[in-house]
PDB file of C-alpha atoms and ligand atoms in Angstrom:
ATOM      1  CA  UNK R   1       0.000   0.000   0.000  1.00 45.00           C
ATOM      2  CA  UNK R   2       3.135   2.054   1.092  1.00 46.00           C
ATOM      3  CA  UNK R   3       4.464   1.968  -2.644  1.00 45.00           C
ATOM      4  CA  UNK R   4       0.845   2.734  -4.165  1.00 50.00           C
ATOM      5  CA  UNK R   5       1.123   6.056  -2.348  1.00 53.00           C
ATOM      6  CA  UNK R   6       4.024   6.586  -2.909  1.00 49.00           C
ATOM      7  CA  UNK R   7       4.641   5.800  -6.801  1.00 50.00           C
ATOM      8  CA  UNK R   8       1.666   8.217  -7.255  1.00 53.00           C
ATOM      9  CA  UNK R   9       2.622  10.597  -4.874  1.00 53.00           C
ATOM     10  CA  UNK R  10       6.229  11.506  -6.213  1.00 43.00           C
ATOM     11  CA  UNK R  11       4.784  11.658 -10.278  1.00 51.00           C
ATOM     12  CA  UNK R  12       1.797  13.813  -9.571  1.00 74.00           C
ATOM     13  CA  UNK R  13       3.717  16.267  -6.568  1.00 86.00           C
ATOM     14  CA  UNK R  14       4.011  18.792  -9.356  1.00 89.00           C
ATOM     15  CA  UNK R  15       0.693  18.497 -10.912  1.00 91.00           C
ATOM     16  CA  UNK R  16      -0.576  19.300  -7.640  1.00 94.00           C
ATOM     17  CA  UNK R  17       1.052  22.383  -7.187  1.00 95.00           C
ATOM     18  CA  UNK R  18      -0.018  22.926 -10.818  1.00 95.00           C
ATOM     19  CA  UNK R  19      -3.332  22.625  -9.613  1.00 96.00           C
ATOM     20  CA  UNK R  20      -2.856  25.142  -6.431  1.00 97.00           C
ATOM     21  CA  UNK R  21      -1.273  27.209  -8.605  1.00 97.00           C
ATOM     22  CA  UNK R  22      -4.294  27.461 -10.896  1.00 97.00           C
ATOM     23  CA  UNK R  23      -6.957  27.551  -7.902  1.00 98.00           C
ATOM     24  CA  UNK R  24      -5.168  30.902  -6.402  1.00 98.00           C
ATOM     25  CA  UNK R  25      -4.796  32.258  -9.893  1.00 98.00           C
ATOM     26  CA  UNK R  26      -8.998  31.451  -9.889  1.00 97.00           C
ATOM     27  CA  UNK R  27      -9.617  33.290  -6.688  1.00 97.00           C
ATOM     28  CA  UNK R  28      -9.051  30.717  -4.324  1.00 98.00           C
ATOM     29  CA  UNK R  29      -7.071  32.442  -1.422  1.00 96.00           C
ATOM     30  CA  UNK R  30      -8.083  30.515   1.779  1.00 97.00           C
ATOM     31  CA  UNK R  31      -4.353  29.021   2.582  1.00 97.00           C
ATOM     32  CA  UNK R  32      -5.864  26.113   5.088  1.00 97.00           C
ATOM     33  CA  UNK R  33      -7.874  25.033   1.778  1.00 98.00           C
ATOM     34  CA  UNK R  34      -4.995  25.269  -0.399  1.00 98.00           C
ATOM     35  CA  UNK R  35      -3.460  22.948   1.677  1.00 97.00           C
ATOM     36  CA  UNK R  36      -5.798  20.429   2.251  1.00 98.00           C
ATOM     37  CA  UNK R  37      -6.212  20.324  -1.661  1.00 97.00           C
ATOM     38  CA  UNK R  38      -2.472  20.150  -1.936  1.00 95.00           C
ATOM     39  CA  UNK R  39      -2.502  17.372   0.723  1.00 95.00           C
ATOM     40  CA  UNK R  40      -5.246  15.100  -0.304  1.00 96.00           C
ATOM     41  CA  UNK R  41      -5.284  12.261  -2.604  1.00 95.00           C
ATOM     42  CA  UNK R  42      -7.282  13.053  -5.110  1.00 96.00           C
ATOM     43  CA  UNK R  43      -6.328  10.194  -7.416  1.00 94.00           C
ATOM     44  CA  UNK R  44      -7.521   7.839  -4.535  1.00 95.00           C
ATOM     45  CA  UNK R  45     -11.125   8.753  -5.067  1.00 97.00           C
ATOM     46  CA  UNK R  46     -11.419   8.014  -9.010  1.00 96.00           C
ATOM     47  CA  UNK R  47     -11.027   5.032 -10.932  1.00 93.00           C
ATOM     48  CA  UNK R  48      -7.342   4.040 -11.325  1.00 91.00           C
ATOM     49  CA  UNK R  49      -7.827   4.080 -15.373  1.00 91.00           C
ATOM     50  CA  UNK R  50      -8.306   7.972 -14.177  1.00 93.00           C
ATOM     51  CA  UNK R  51      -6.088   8.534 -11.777  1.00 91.00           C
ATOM     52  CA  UNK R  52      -3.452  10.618 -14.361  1.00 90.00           C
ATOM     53  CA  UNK R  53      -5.983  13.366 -14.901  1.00 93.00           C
ATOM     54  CA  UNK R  54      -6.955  13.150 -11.237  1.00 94.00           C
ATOM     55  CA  UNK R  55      -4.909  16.672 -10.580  1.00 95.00           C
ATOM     56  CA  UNK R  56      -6.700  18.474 -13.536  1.00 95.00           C
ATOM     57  CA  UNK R  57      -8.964  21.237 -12.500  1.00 97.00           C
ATOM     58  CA  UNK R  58     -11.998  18.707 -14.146  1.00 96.00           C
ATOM     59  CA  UNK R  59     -15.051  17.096 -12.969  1.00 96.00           C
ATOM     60  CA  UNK R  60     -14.688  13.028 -13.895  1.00 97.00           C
ATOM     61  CA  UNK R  61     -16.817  10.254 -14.229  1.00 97.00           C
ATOM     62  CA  UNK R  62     -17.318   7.914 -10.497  1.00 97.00           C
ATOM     63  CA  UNK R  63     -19.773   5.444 -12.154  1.00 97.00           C
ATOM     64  CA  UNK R  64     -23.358   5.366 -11.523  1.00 96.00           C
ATOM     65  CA  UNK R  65     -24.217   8.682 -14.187  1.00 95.00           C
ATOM     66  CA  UNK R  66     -22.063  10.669 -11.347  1.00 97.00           C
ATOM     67  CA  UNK R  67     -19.241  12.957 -10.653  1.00 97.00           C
ATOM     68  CA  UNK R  68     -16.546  13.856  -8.243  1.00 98.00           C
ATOM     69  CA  UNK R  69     -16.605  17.652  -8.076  1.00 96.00           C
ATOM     70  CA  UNK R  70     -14.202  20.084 -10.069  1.00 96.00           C
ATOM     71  CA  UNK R  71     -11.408  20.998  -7.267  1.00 98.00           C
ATOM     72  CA  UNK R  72     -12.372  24.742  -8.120  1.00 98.00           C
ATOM     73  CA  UNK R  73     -15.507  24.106  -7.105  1.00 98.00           C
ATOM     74  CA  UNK R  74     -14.582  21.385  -3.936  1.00 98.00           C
ATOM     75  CA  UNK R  75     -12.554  24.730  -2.645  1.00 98.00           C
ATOM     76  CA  UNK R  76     -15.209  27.937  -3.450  1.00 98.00           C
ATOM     77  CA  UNK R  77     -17.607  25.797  -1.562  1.00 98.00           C
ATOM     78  CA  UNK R  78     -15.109  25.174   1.444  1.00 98.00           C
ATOM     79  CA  UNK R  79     -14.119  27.987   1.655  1.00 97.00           C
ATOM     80  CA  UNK R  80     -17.454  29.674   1.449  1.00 97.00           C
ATOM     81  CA  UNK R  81     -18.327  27.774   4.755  1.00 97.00           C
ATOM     82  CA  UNK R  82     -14.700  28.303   6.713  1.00 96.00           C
ATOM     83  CA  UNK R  83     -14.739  31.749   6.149  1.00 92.00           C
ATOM     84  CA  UNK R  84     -16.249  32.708   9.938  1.00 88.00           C
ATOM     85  CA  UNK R  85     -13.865  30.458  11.406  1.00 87.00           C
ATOM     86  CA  UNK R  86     -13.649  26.376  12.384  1.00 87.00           C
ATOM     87  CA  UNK R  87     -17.192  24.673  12.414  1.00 97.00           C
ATOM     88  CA  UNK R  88     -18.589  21.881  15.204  1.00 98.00           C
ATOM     89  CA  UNK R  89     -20.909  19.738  12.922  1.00 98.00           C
ATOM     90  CA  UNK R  90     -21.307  19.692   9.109  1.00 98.00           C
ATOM     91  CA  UNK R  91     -23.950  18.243   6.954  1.00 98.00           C
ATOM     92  CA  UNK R  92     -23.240  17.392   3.473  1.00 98.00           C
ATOM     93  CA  UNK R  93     -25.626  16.071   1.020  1.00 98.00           C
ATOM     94  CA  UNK R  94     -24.211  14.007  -2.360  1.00 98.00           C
ATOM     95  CA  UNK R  95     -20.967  11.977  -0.570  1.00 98.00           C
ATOM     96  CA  UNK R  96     -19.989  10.906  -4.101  1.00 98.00           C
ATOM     97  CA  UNK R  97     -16.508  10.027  -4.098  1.00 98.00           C
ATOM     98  CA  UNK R  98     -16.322  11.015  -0.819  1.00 98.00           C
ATOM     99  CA  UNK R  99     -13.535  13.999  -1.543  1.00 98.00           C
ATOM    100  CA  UNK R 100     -15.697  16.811  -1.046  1.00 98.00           C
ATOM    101  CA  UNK R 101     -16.242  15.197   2.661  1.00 98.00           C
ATOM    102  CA  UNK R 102     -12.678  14.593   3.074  1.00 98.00           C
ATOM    103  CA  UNK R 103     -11.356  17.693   2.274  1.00 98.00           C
ATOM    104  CA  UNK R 104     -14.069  19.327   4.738  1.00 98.00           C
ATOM    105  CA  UNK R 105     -13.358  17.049   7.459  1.00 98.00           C
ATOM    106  CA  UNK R 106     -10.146  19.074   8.346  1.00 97.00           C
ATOM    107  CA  UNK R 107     -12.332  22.189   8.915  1.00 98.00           C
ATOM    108  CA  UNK R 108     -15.053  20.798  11.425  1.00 98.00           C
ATOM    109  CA  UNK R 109     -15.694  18.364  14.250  1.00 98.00           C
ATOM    110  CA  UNK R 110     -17.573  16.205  12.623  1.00 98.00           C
ATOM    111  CA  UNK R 111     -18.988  15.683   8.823  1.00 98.00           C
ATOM    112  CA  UNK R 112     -22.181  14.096   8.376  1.00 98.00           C
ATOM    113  CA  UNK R 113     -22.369  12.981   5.000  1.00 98.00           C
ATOM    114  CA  UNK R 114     -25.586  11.541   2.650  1.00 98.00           C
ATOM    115  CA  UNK R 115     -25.846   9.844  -0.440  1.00 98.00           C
ATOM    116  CA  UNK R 116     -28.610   8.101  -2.623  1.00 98.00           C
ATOM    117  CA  UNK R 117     -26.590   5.612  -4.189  1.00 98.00           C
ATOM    118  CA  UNK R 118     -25.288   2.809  -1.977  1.00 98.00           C
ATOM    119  CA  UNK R 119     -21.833   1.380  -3.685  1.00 98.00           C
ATOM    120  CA  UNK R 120     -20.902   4.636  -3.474  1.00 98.00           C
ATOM    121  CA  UNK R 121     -21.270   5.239  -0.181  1.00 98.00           C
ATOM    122  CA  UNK R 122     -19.318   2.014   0.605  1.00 98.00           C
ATOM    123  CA  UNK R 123     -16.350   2.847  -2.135  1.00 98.00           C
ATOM    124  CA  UNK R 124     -16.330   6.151   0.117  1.00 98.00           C
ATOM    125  CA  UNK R 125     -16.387   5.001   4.110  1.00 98.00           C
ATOM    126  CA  UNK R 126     -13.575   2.287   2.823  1.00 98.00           C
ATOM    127  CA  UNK R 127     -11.874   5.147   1.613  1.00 98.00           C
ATOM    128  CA  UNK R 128     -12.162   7.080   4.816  1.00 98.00           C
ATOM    129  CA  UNK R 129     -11.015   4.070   6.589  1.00 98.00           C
ATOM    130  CA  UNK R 130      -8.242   3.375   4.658  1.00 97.00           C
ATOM    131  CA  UNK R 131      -7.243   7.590   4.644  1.00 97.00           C
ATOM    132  CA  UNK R 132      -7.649   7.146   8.836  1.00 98.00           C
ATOM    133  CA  UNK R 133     -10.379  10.014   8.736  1.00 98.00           C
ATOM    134  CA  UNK R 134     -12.321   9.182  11.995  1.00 98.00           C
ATOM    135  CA  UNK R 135     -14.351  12.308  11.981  1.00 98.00           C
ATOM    136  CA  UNK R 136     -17.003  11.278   8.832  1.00 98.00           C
ATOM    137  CA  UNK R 137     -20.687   9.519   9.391  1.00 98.00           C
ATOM    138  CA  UNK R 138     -22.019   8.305   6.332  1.00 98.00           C
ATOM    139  CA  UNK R 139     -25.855   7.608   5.938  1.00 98.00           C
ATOM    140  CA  UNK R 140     -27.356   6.210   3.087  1.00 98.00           C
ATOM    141  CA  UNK R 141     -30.603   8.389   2.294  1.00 97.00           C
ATOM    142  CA  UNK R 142     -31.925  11.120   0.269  1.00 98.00           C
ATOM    143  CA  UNK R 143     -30.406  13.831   1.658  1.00 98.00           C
ATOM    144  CA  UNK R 144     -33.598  15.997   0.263  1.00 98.00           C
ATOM    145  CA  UNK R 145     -34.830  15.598   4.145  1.00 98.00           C
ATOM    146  CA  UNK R 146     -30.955  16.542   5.517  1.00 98.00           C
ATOM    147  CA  UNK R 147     -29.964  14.330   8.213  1.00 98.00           C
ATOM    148  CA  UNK R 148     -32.188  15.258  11.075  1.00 98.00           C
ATOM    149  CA  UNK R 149     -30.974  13.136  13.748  1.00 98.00           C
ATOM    150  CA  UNK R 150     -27.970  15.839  14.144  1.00 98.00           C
ATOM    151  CA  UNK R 151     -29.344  18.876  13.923  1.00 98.00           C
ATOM    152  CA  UNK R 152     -28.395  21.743  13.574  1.00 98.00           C
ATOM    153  CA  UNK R 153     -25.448  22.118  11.946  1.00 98.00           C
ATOM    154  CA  UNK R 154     -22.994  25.327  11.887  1.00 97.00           C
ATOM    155  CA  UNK R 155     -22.200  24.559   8.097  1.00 98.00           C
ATOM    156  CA  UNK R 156     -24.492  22.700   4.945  1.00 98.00           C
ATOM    157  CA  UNK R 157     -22.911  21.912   1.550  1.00 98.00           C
ATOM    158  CA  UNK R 158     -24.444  20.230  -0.937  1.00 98.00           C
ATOM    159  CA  UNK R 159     -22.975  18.724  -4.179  1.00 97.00           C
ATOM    160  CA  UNK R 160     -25.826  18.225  -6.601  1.00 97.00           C
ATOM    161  CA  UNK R 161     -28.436  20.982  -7.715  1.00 98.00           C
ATOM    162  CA  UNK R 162     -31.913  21.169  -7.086  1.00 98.00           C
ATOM    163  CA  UNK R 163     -34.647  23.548  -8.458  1.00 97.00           C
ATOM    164  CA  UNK R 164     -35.106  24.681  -5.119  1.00 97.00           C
ATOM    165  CA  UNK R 165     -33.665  24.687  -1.974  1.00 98.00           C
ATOM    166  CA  UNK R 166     -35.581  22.101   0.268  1.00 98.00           C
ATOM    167  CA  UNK R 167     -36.854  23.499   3.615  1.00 98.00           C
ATOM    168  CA  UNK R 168     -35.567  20.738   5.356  1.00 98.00           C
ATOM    169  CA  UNK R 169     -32.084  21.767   4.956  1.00 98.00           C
ATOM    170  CA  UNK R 170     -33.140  25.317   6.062  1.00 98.00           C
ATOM    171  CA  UNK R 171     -34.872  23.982   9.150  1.00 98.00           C
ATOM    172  CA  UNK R 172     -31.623  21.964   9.868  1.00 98.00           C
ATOM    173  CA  UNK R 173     -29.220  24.997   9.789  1.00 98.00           C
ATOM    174  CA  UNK R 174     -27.751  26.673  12.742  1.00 97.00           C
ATOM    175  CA  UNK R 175     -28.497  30.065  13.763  1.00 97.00           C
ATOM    176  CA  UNK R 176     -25.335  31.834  12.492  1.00 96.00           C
ATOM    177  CA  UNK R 177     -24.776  28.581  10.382  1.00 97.00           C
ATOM    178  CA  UNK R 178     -24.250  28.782   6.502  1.00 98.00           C
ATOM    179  CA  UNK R 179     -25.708  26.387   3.393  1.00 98.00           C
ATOM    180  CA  UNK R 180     -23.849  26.620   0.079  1.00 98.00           C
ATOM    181  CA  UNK R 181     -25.466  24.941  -2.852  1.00 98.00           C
ATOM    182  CA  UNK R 182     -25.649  24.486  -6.851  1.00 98.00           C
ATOM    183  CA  UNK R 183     -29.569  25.548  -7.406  1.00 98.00           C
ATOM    184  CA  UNK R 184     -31.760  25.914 -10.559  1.00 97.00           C
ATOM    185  CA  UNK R 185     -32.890  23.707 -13.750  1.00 94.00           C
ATOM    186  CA  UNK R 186     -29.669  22.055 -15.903  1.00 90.00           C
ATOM    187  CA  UNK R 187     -27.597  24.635 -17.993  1.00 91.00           C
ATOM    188  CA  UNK R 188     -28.873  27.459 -15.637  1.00 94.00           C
ATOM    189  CA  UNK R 189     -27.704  26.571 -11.619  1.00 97.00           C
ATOM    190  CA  UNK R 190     -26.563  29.221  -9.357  1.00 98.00           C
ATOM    191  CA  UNK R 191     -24.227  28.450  -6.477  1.00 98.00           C
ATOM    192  CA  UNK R 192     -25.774  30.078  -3.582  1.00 98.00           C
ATOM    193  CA  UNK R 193     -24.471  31.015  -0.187  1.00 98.00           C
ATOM    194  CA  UNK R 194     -27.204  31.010   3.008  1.00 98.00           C
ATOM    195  CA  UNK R 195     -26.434  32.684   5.895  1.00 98.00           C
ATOM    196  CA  UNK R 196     -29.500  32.283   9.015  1.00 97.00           C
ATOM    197  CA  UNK R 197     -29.782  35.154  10.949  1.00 97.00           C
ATOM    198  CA  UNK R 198     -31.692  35.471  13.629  1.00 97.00           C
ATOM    199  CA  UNK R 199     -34.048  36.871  11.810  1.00 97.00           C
ATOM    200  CA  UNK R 200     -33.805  34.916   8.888  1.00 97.00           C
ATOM    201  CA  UNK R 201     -32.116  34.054   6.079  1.00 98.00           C
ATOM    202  CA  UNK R 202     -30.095  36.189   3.906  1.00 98.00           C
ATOM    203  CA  UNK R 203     -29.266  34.588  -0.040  1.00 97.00           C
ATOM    204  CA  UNK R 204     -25.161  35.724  -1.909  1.00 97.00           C
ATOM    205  CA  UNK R 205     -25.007  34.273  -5.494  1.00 97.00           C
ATOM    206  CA  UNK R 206     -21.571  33.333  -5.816  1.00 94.00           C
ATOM    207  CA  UNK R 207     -20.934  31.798  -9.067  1.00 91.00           C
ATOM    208  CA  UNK R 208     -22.546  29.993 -12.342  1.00 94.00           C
ATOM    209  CA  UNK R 209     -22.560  26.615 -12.040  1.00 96.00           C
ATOM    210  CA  UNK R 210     -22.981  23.095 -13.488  1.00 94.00           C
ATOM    211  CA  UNK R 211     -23.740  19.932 -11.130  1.00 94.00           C
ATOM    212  CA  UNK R 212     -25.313  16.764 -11.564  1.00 94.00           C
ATOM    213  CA  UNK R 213     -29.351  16.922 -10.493  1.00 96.00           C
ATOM    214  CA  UNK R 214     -30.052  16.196  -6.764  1.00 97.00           C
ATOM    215  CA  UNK R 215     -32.546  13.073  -7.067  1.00 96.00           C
ATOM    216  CA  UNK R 216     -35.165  11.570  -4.616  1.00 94.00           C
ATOM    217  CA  UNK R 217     -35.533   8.492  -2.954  1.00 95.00           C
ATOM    218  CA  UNK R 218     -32.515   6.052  -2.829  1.00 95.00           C
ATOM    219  CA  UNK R 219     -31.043   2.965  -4.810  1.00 94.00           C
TER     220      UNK R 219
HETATM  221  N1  LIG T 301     -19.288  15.473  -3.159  1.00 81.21           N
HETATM  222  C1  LIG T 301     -19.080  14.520  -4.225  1.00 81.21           C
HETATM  223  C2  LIG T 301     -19.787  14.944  -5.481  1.00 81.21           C
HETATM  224  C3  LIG T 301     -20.539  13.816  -6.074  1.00 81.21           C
HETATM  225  S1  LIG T 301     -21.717  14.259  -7.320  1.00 81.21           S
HETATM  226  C4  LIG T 301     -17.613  14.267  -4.446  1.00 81.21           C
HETATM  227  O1  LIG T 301     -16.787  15.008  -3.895  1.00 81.21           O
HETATM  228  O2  LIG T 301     -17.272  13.331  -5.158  1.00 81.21           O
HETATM  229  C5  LIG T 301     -23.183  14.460  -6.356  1.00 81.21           C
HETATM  230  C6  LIG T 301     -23.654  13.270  -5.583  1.00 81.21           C
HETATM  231  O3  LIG T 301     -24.933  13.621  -5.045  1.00 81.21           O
HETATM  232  C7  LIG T 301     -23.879  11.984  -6.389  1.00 81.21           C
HETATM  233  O4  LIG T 301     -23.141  10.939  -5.833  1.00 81.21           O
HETATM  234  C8  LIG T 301     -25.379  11.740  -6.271  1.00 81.21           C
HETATM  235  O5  LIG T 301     -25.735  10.376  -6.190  1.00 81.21           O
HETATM  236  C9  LIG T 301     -25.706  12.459  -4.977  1.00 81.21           C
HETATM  237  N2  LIG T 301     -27.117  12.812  -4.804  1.00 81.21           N
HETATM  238  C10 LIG T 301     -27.978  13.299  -5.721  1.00 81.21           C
HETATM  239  N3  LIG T 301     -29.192  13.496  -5.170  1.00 81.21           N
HETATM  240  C11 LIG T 301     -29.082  13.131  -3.862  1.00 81.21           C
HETATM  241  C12 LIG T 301     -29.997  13.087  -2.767  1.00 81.21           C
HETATM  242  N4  LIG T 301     -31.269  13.465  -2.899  1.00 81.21           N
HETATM  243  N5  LIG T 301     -29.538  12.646  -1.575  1.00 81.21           N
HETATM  244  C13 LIG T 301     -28.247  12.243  -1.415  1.00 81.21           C
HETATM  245  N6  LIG T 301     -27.354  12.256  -2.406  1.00 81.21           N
HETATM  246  C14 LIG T 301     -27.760  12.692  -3.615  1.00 81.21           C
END
């Protein structure tokens, strides 16, 4: 296992300051999410007939019709949500490959993470386990109705794009808390930034963007 990391790791150090390098030239200026992108294994969470382009600023294929997340998009979100400072619990909705989750975990207590599609949620816990993050729950649901059972939480991200956002995740959002989120029909999403008040909630639109479709129900 040693010499898996390792082989990889010395070929693709370079592409992955490549891909820093590109992320700060985009914006990206958080340094703690630099890092983490810098640090974690990206090639780990695609398929190993992938794992050369894994350092590429690109959305790829996971199986199942989905994606793991552009990195530029993996750190805007992060970012978004680590901007007022180290968060207790964090919901995510779409676990995917699991990267989004593991590059959040090193910003909060704990990540709750849900996704519809169960051999992805086991390729992803495996992954955690074999990565030694301790601080990810996985549940296998539609994360349409968030993960009530650990309410609220200080931060919400979710990784595929509904028309709207659903109350649920609202309700399930800290007072102070943020929720950033792809929303809107295919070809014309939004990536939106929530921020509860107490008095309510107040709506940023952050950038144009293109996600797979949150679904309902599980399979
Ligand atoms: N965060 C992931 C991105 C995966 S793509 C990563 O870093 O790889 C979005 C994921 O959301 C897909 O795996 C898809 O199955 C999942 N998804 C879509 N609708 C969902 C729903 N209602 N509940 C939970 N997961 C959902």
């Amino acid at each position: 296992m040693i010499s898996e990391y390792r082989g990889i790791g010395m070929t693709s150090q370079r592409t992955r300051e490549r891909l820093v390098k590109r992320l700060e030239e985009q914006g990206i200026h958080n340094v703690s999410v630099l890092d983490a992108i810098r640090q974690m294994p990206r090639h780990l969470f695609v398929d190993e007939a992938l794992a050369s382009r894994s350092y590429e600023d690109i959305a790829l294929p996971i199986g199942h019709g989905q994606t793991i997340s552009q990195p530029y998009m993996v750190a805007r979100m992060t970012e978004a949500l680590v901007e007022t400072g180290p968060l207790n619990k964090v919901l995510e909705v779409g676990t995917g490959s699991g990267y989004q989750a593991a590059i959040m975990s090193r910003f909060a207590d704990t990540v709750y993470t849900v996704e519809r599609i169960e051999p992805l949620l086991t390729r992803a816990r495996r992954l955690f386990v074999k990565l030694k993050i301790r601080n990810i729950r996985v549940h296998y649901s539609d994360g349409t109705w968030g993960w009530p059972e650990n309410e609220p939480y200080d931060g919400i991200i979710v990784t595929a794009a509904p028309v709207e956002i659903p109350q649920a995740l609202l309700q399930q959002l800290q007072i102070g808390g943020r929720l950033v989120m792809p929303v809107g029909q295919q070809g014309k999403q939004k990536l939106v930034l929530i921020s509860r008040t107490e008095s309510g909630y107040e709506r940023d639109v952050l950038n144009q963007v293109s996600f797979v479709p949150l679904l309902s129900g599980t399979i």
